[in-house]
């Protein structure tokens, strides 16, 4: 399925949310999630109760992940930059937080408390004043979102959570709804192809981070890699979705055969073997044979994978040739699974080739650069004639007159 097909399918959903009410949102949940949430906005006491009931072992792991993500992201903070263009002519470049953000956390086939961490922490480090989370309702929690997702929101101090998923969640954030949810300025977070399509359709009304989903992994490996480990990494990302992409790029046909054998040995030992098998047999997945590692890098850059693993003998040489990837994982002890949870990097990454122009989620995603320009009279006088000349050259004389008016007595 491609994004254009998804855009056609979600068009009625977007229109329904734009002109609808809470009853319409609940009807959409019943239709697409097969569950009826008691209300779209989750009460604060439900969020707190989820935290109170959180398994202490899971809580400990979440806290360790939070610490790693904070450490990995706080270095991304931007300081105010000042520059004097000419004597008396100064620009201050400030990086101000977006006022309100909507963070999408997927549900459906799997639940992602890790995505709560990945979305919320950079926004908090950027000092975003208003943060809301949307995540699908679940049957297991009486129509409310998954308990671990709610508990993670509470752990991070977020108490505005909506029981809504898919394209309708993105539409709710974009349009807002009286008495339910205020519109946001920016929507971030991964999701399925319908979420990605909604982000594309509503971009402009809202800002987005990227079209993050469905997931992709590409592994560049030579004969020095461990076939069973590469197979496990391919399987791990195929576990997300039947249309997830898993690709091996190698210059060694014997190694390719070894990985393929390991893949089909391991698939049937996993919990979600049916889903993984469909993903691995889809046209989006496969094995690419190249002449050498330089050509492997060319293939990787042309594809622009969300996740790119490099497991080769000359690691730095190949890594230095990579220009397009959401995140790059170097060596056998840096699998994508580490990045999904505890590496300290962010797992909300561009997919569908968007890595050639769009970065992964970061603190900077939630900051907007604003220039504050201040010229004194002497600096103004030094520039006035050149501004008038350039304005007249563009046939915009009123621009020049706005300058010359300041010279009149």
Short mmCIF file of C-alpha atoms in Angstrom, two decimals:
data_model
loop_
_atom_site.label_atom_id
_atom_site.label_comp_id
_atom_site.label_asym_id
_atom_site.label_seq_id
_atom_site.Cartn_x
_atom_site.Cartn_y
_atom_site.Cartn_z
CA UNK A 1 0.00 0.00 0.00
CA UNK A 2 1.36 3.43 -0.88
CA UNK A 3 0.84 6.79 0.77
CA UNK A 4 -1.48 8.05 -2.00
CA UNK A 5 -3.89 5.16 -1.42
CA UNK A 6 -3.83 5.93 2.29
CA UNK A 7 -4.53 9.62 1.61
CA UNK A 8 -7.71 8.67 -0.26
CA UNK A 9 -8.87 6.41 2.56
CA UNK A 10 -8.34 8.98 5.33
CA UNK A 11 -9.97 11.94 3.55
CA UNK A 12 -13.48 11.17 4.97
CA UNK A 13 -11.98 10.68 8.44
CA UNK A 14 -10.29 14.09 8.40
CA UNK A 15 -13.52 15.73 7.26
CA UNK A 16 -15.54 13.97 9.95
CA UNK A 17 -13.20 15.14 12.70
CA UNK A 18 -13.05 18.68 11.33
CA UNK A 19 -16.84 19.09 11.45
CA UNK A 20 -17.67 16.60 14.19
CA UNK A 21 -18.01 16.21 17.93
CA UNK A 22 -16.98 13.74 20.62
CA UNK A 23 -19.66 11.25 19.56
CA UNK A 24 -18.07 11.16 16.10
CA UNK A 25 -14.64 10.48 17.61
CA UNK A 26 -16.05 7.63 19.69
CA UNK A 27 -17.75 6.21 16.60
CA UNK A 28 -14.42 6.28 14.78
CA UNK A 29 -12.80 4.40 17.67
CA UNK A 30 -15.54 1.78 17.50
CA UNK A 31 -15.05 1.44 13.76
CA UNK A 32 -11.25 1.32 13.59
CA UNK A 33 -10.18 0.11 17.06
CA UNK A 34 -13.25 -2.05 17.83
CA UNK A 35 -13.45 -0.47 21.27
CA UNK A 36 -15.59 2.24 22.86
CA UNK A 37 -13.64 4.69 25.04
CA UNK A 38 -15.70 6.09 27.95
CA UNK A 39 -14.56 9.53 26.86
CA UNK A 40 -11.91 10.86 24.47
CA UNK A 41 -10.02 12.82 27.11
CA UNK A 42 -8.59 10.50 29.74
CA UNK A 43 -9.33 11.64 33.31
CA UNK A 44 -6.29 12.50 35.44
CA UNK A 45 -7.25 9.93 38.06
CA UNK A 46 -7.15 7.15 35.42
CA UNK A 47 -3.63 8.24 34.42
CA UNK A 48 -2.47 8.28 38.05
CA UNK A 49 -4.05 4.89 38.77
CA UNK A 50 -2.09 3.40 35.87
CA UNK A 51 1.12 4.69 37.42
CA UNK A 52 0.18 3.42 40.87
CA UNK A 53 -0.34 -0.06 39.39
CA UNK A 54 2.83 -0.05 37.28
CA UNK A 55 5.11 -3.07 37.69
CA UNK A 56 8.16 -1.85 39.69
CA UNK A 57 10.52 -3.66 37.30
CA UNK A 58 8.98 -1.88 34.30
CA UNK A 59 9.08 1.42 36.21
CA UNK A 60 12.78 0.95 36.90
CA UNK A 61 13.50 0.23 33.23
CA UNK A 62 11.49 3.29 32.16
CA UNK A 63 13.42 5.48 34.59
CA UNK A 64 16.73 4.22 33.24
CA UNK A 65 15.55 4.89 29.69
CA UNK A 66 14.42 8.38 30.73
CA UNK A 67 17.84 9.15 32.19
CA UNK A 68 19.61 7.94 29.04
CA UNK A 69 17.30 9.90 26.72
CA UNK A 70 17.70 13.08 28.77
CA UNK A 71 21.48 12.74 28.66
CA UNK A 72 21.43 12.02 24.93
CA UNK A 73 19.19 14.99 24.15
CA UNK A 74 20.10 17.81 26.52
CA UNK A 75 23.26 18.51 24.47
CA UNK A 76 20.93 19.50 21.60
CA UNK A 77 19.73 22.65 23.36
CA UNK A 78 20.44 25.82 21.39
CA UNK A 79 21.91 28.94 22.94
CA UNK A 80 21.00 32.45 21.86
CA UNK A 81 23.38 33.65 19.15
CA UNK A 82 24.34 37.29 18.76
CA UNK A 83 26.08 38.84 15.77
CA UNK A 84 26.97 42.44 14.94
CA UNK A 85 26.56 42.75 11.18
CA UNK A 86 27.91 46.33 11.12
CA UNK A 87 28.70 48.74 13.93
CA UNK A 88 25.36 49.44 15.60
CA UNK A 89 23.52 46.77 13.60
CA UNK A 90 22.85 43.64 15.63
CA UNK A 91 20.88 40.40 15.21
CA UNK A 92 19.97 38.14 18.10
CA UNK A 93 19.01 34.65 16.99
CA UNK A 94 16.76 33.15 19.65
CA UNK A 95 15.40 29.60 19.72
CA UNK A 96 11.93 29.67 21.21
CA UNK A 97 9.75 26.66 22.01
CA UNK A 98 6.63 25.85 20.03
CA UNK A 99 3.67 26.84 22.20
CA UNK A 100 1.65 23.63 22.01
CA UNK A 101 2.46 20.17 20.68
CA UNK A 102 0.50 16.99 20.07
CA UNK A 103 2.51 13.82 20.54
CA UNK A 104 1.29 10.63 18.89
CA UNK A 105 2.01 7.29 20.54
CA UNK A 106 1.03 4.18 18.51
CA UNK A 107 -1.09 1.32 19.78
CA UNK A 108 -2.73 -1.44 17.80
CA UNK A 109 -0.51 -4.48 17.27
CA UNK A 110 1.92 -3.32 19.96
CA UNK A 111 2.10 -0.59 22.58
CA UNK A 112 4.96 1.85 22.89
CA UNK A 113 5.65 3.47 26.26
CA UNK A 114 9.13 4.04 24.81
CA UNK A 115 7.53 6.41 22.28
CA UNK A 116 6.09 8.44 25.15
CA UNK A 117 9.64 8.92 26.41
CA UNK A 118 11.00 9.71 22.95
CA UNK A 119 8.33 12.33 22.25
CA UNK A 120 7.89 13.98 25.62
CA UNK A 121 11.49 14.34 26.82
CA UNK A 122 12.80 16.46 23.90
CA UNK A 123 9.67 18.64 24.13
CA UNK A 124 10.22 19.16 27.86
CA UNK A 125 13.89 19.94 27.37
CA UNK A 126 12.84 22.56 24.80
CA UNK A 127 10.48 24.02 27.47
CA UNK A 128 7.30 23.51 25.44
CA UNK A 129 4.57 24.91 27.72
CA UNK A 130 1.66 22.73 26.53
CA UNK A 131 2.02 19.01 25.76
CA UNK A 132 -0.76 16.59 24.82
CA UNK A 133 -0.59 12.89 23.98
CA UNK A 134 -2.91 10.90 21.72
CA UNK A 135 -2.86 7.10 21.82
CA UNK A 136 -5.48 4.49 20.86
CA UNK A 137 -8.09 3.14 23.28
CA UNK A 138 -7.81 -0.52 24.28
CA UNK A 139 -10.18 -3.30 25.23
CA UNK A 140 -7.73 -4.49 27.88
CA UNK A 141 -8.08 -1.25 29.85
CA UNK A 142 -11.84 -0.78 29.67
CA UNK A 143 -11.65 1.52 26.67
CA UNK A 144 -8.85 3.67 28.03
CA UNK A 145 -5.36 3.61 26.46
CA UNK A 146 -2.79 1.04 27.49
CA UNK A 147 -1.93 1.26 31.19
CA UNK A 148 1.85 1.34 30.69
CA UNK A 149 1.52 4.22 28.23
CA UNK A 150 -0.64 6.13 30.72
CA UNK A 151 1.80 5.34 33.53
CA UNK A 152 4.72 6.63 31.47
CA UNK A 153 2.84 9.85 30.76
CA UNK A 154 2.32 10.29 34.51
CA UNK A 155 5.99 9.49 35.17
CA UNK A 156 6.91 12.40 32.89
CA UNK A 157 4.33 14.77 34.35
CA UNK A 158 1.96 14.81 31.35
CA UNK A 159 -1.72 14.69 32.31
CA UNK A 160 -3.39 15.64 29.00
CA UNK A 161 -3.97 12.34 27.21
CA UNK A 162 -6.57 11.47 24.57
CA UNK A 163 -7.93 7.99 23.86
CA UNK A 164 -7.78 8.25 20.10
CA UNK A 165 -5.55 6.72 17.44
CA UNK A 166 -4.84 6.74 13.72
CA UNK A 167 -5.56 9.54 11.27
CA UNK A 168 -8.38 10.80 13.49
CA UNK A 169 -5.89 11.58 16.27
CA UNK A 170 -3.77 13.72 13.97
CA UNK A 171 -6.92 15.47 12.73
CA UNK A 172 -8.05 16.18 16.30
CA UNK A 173 -4.70 17.79 17.07
CA UNK A 174 -4.77 19.80 13.84
CA UNK A 175 -8.35 21.07 13.95
CA UNK A 176 -9.06 20.94 17.66
CA UNK A 177 -12.59 20.38 18.94
CA UNK A 178 -14.69 22.61 21.17
CA UNK A 179 -14.83 21.28 24.70
CA UNK A 180 -12.47 18.42 23.92
CA UNK A 181 -9.04 19.50 22.68
CA UNK A 182 -7.34 22.75 21.74
CA UNK A 183 -5.52 22.69 18.37
CA UNK A 184 -1.75 22.31 18.42
CA UNK A 185 1.08 23.92 16.45
CA UNK A 186 3.16 20.79 15.91
CA UNK A 187 2.47 17.05 15.76
CA UNK A 188 5.24 14.49 16.27
CA UNK A 189 5.52 10.76 16.69
CA UNK A 190 5.61 7.50 14.73
CA UNK A 191 2.62 5.61 13.43
CA UNK A 192 1.20 3.43 10.70
CA UNK A 193 0.70 4.46 7.09
CA UNK A 194 -2.61 6.20 7.92
CA UNK A 195 -0.92 8.33 10.57
CA UNK A 196 1.82 9.20 8.08
CA UNK A 197 -0.79 10.07 5.45
CA UNK A 198 -2.69 12.31 7.90
CA UNK A 199 0.51 14.14 8.77
CA UNK A 200 1.16 14.73 5.09
CA UNK A 201 -2.43 15.86 4.43
CA UNK A 202 -2.50 18.32 7.33
CA UNK A 203 1.02 19.66 7.00
CA UNK A 204 0.76 23.42 6.69
CA UNK A 205 -2.16 23.66 9.08
CA UNK A 206 0.24 22.08 11.55
CA UNK A 207 3.96 21.47 11.51
CA UNK A 208 5.12 17.85 11.64
CA UNK A 209 8.38 16.17 12.54
CA UNK A 210 8.42 13.67 9.66
CA UNK A 211 6.36 10.88 8.15
CA UNK A 212 7.60 8.36 10.69
CA UNK A 213 6.25 4.95 9.76
CA UNK A 214 5.89 2.15 8.80
CA UNK A 215 9.29 1.08 10.07
CA UNK A 216 12.36 0.14 8.02
CA UNK A 217 15.71 -1.45 8.76
CA UNK A 218 18.63 -1.85 6.38
CA UNK A 219 21.69 -3.83 7.43
CA UNK A 220 24.99 -3.48 5.59
CA UNK A 221 27.08 -6.54 6.44
CA UNK A 222 30.07 -8.42 5.11
CA UNK A 223 31.31 -11.92 5.89
CA UNK A 224 32.84 -10.72 9.18
CA UNK A 225 29.34 -10.23 10.64
CA UNK A 226 27.43 -12.91 12.54
CA UNK A 227 24.64 -14.28 10.36
CA UNK A 228 22.42 -15.20 13.30
CA UNK A 229 22.70 -11.68 14.77
CA UNK A 230 21.92 -10.00 11.45
CA UNK A 231 18.92 -12.30 11.02
CA UNK A 232 17.70 -11.39 14.50
CA UNK A 233 17.98 -7.67 13.72
CA UNK A 234 15.98 -8.03 10.50
CA UNK A 235 13.30 -9.99 12.31
CA UNK A 236 13.12 -7.49 15.18
CA UNK A 237 11.96 -4.65 12.94
CA UNK A 238 9.67 -6.85 10.83
CA UNK A 239 7.87 -7.56 14.10
CA UNK A 240 6.31 -4.07 14.03
CA UNK A 241 4.07 -4.35 11.01
CA UNK A 242 3.15 -6.55 8.06
CA UNK A 243 4.35 -3.76 5.76
CA UNK A 244 7.58 -3.14 7.67
CA UNK A 245 10.71 -3.27 5.50
CA UNK A 246 13.77 -5.39 6.33
CA UNK A 247 16.71 -5.31 3.89
CA UNK A 248 20.16 -6.88 3.93
CA UNK A 249 22.91 -5.38 1.75
CA UNK A 250 26.01 -7.52 1.41
CA UNK A 251 28.87 -8.22 -0.98
CA UNK A 252 29.04 -11.91 -0.12
CA UNK A 253 26.49 -14.34 -1.54
CA UNK A 254 27.44 -17.14 0.84
CA UNK A 255 26.83 -14.83 3.79
CA UNK A 256 23.50 -13.77 2.27
CA UNK A 257 22.44 -17.42 2.12
CA UNK A 258 23.50 -17.94 5.73
CA UNK A 259 21.43 -14.97 6.89
CA UNK A 260 18.41 -16.13 4.92
CA UNK A 261 18.65 -19.58 6.47
CA UNK A 262 18.93 -18.09 9.96
CA UNK A 263 15.96 -15.78 9.31
CA UNK A 264 13.61 -18.62 8.45
CA UNK A 265 14.92 -20.71 11.31
CA UNK A 266 14.28 -17.94 13.85
CA UNK A 267 10.99 -16.59 12.49
CA UNK A 268 8.95 -19.56 13.59
CA UNK A 269 10.42 -19.39 17.08
CA UNK A 270 9.04 -15.87 17.64
CA UNK A 271 5.70 -14.84 19.10
CA UNK A 272 4.59 -12.81 16.07
CA UNK A 273 5.84 -15.20 13.38
CA UNK A 274 2.85 -14.69 11.04
CA UNK A 275 3.22 -10.91 10.98
CA UNK A 276 7.00 -11.15 10.56
CA UNK A 277 6.73 -13.71 7.75
CA UNK A 278 4.36 -11.47 5.79
CA UNK A 279 6.70 -8.49 6.20
CA UNK A 280 9.80 -10.44 5.17
CA UNK A 281 8.09 -11.90 2.10
CA UNK A 282 6.67 -8.56 0.98
CA UNK A 283 8.18 -6.64 -1.93
CA UNK A 284 9.50 -4.03 0.53
CA UNK A 285 11.95 -6.56 2.04
CA UNK A 286 14.82 -8.48 0.50
CA UNK A 287 18.55 -9.10 0.09
CA UNK A 288 20.67 -6.84 -2.12
CA UNK A 289 23.97 -8.16 -3.47
CA UNK A 290 26.58 -5.51 -4.26
CA UNK A 291 30.08 -5.60 -5.71
CA UNK A 292 31.76 -4.00 -2.69
CA UNK A 293 31.13 -1.89 0.40
CA UNK A 294 31.36 1.40 -1.49
CA UNK A 295 28.46 0.27 -3.63
CA UNK A 296 26.66 -0.81 -0.44
CA UNK A 297 26.97 2.75 0.85
CA UNK A 298 25.56 4.04 -2.45
CA UNK A 299 22.57 1.73 -2.09
CA UNK A 300 22.04 2.86 1.50
CA UNK A 301 22.19 6.54 0.55
CA UNK A 302 19.75 6.01 -2.33
CA UNK A 303 17.31 4.22 -0.02
CA UNK A 304 17.63 6.54 3.01
CA UNK A 305 16.65 3.99 5.64
CA UNK A 306 14.99 4.88 8.91
CA UNK A 307 17.41 2.53 10.70
CA UNK A 308 20.75 1.66 9.14
CA UNK A 309 22.99 -0.93 10.75
CA UNK A 310 26.58 -1.33 9.60
CA UNK A 311 28.33 -4.56 10.56
CA UNK A 312 31.50 -4.73 8.47
CA UNK A 313 35.23 -5.15 8.94
CA UNK A 314 36.13 -1.59 7.86
CA UNK A 315 33.43 0.07 9.95
CA UNK A 316 34.60 3.69 9.90
CA UNK A 317 35.37 3.62 6.18
CA UNK A 318 31.82 2.60 5.31
CA UNK A 319 30.19 4.78 7.97
CA UNK A 320 31.95 7.88 6.62
CA UNK A 321 30.28 7.33 3.24
CA UNK A 322 26.74 7.45 4.68
CA UNK A 323 24.79 10.66 4.09
CA UNK A 324 21.15 9.54 4.20
CA UNK A 325 19.77 7.66 7.20
CA UNK A 326 17.45 8.35 10.11
CA UNK A 327 19.94 6.84 12.57
CA UNK A 328 23.07 4.76 12.00
CA UNK A 329 23.99 1.84 14.28
CA UNK A 330 27.66 0.91 14.16
CA UNK A 331 28.99 -2.56 14.95
CA UNK A 332 27.46 -5.74 16.31
CA UNK A 333 26.87 -4.33 19.81
CA UNK A 334 24.76 -1.40 18.58
CA UNK A 335 21.57 -3.06 17.30
CA UNK A 336 18.46 -1.06 16.45
CA UNK A 337 16.72 -2.53 19.52
CA UNK A 338 19.18 -0.64 21.70
CA UNK A 339 18.22 2.59 19.95
CA UNK A 340 14.54 1.80 20.37
CA UNK A 341 14.85 1.95 24.13
CA UNK A 342 18.04 2.81 25.97
CA UNK A 343 20.81 4.11 23.68
CA UNK A 344 19.84 7.71 24.49
CA UNK A 345 19.15 8.53 20.84
CA UNK A 346 15.61 9.06 19.53
CA UNK A 347 13.59 6.35 17.81
CA UNK A 348 11.14 8.71 16.09
CA UNK A 349 12.83 8.76 12.68
CA UNK A 350 11.95 9.58 9.05
CA UNK A 351 10.82 6.72 6.81
CA UNK A 352 9.93 6.29 3.16
CA UNK A 353 13.15 7.87 1.93
CA UNK A 354 12.54 11.09 3.87
CA UNK A 355 15.92 10.70 5.59
CA UNK A 356 17.47 12.40 2.55
CA UNK A 357 15.96 15.70 3.72
CA UNK A 358 14.47 15.28 7.20
CA UNK A 359 16.20 14.53 10.53
CA UNK A 360 14.94 12.42 13.39
CA UNK A 361 13.07 13.85 16.34
CA UNK A 362 15.23 16.02 18.61
CA UNK A 363 15.03 18.96 20.98
CA UNK A 364 15.44 21.21 17.93
CA UNK A 365 12.18 19.84 16.48
CA UNK A 366 10.35 21.72 19.23
CA UNK A 367 12.28 24.98 18.82
CA UNK A 368 11.72 27.70 16.26
CA UNK A 369 14.46 30.13 15.38
CA UNK A 370 13.44 33.79 15.61
CA UNK A 371 15.73 36.67 14.64
CA UNK A 372 15.58 39.92 16.63
CA UNK A 373 17.05 42.73 14.51
CA UNK A 374 18.13 46.04 16.04
CA UNK A 375 19.93 48.78 14.10
CA UNK A 376 20.76 52.18 15.56
CA UNK A 377 20.53 55.36 13.48
CA UNK A 378 24.16 55.34 12.34
CA UNK A 379 23.90 51.73 11.16
CA UNK A 380 20.61 52.53 9.41
CA UNK A 381 22.20 55.49 7.62
CA UNK A 382 24.98 53.23 6.32
CA UNK A 383 22.48 50.86 4.67
CA UNK A 384 19.67 53.12 3.47
CA UNK A 385 20.94 53.91 -0.02
CA UNK A 386 21.74 50.28 -0.82
CA UNK A 387 18.33 49.12 0.40
CA UNK A 388 16.62 51.73 -1.79
CA UNK A 389 18.74 50.63 -4.77
CA UNK A 390 17.82 46.98 -4.29
CA UNK A 391 14.13 47.77 -3.71
CA UNK A 392 13.97 49.77 -6.94
CA UNK A 393 15.77 46.98 -8.82
CA UNK A 394 12.93 44.66 -7.79
CA UNK A 395 10.30 47.27 -8.75
CA UNK A 396 9.19 47.57 -5.14
CA UNK A 397 9.59 51.32 -4.59
CA UNK A 398 7.44 51.40 -1.46
CA UNK A 399 10.09 49.29 0.23
CA UNK A 400 12.63 52.02 -0.49
CA UNK A 401 10.21 54.72 0.60
CA UNK A 402 9.85 52.98 3.97
CA UNK A 403 13.59 53.59 4.33
CA UNK A 404 13.71 57.15 2.98
CA UNK A 405 10.76 58.19 5.20
CA UNK A 406 13.12 57.94 8.15
CA UNK A 407 15.39 60.55 6.59
CA UNK A 408 12.62 63.15 6.35
CA UNK A 409 12.52 66.00 8.87
#
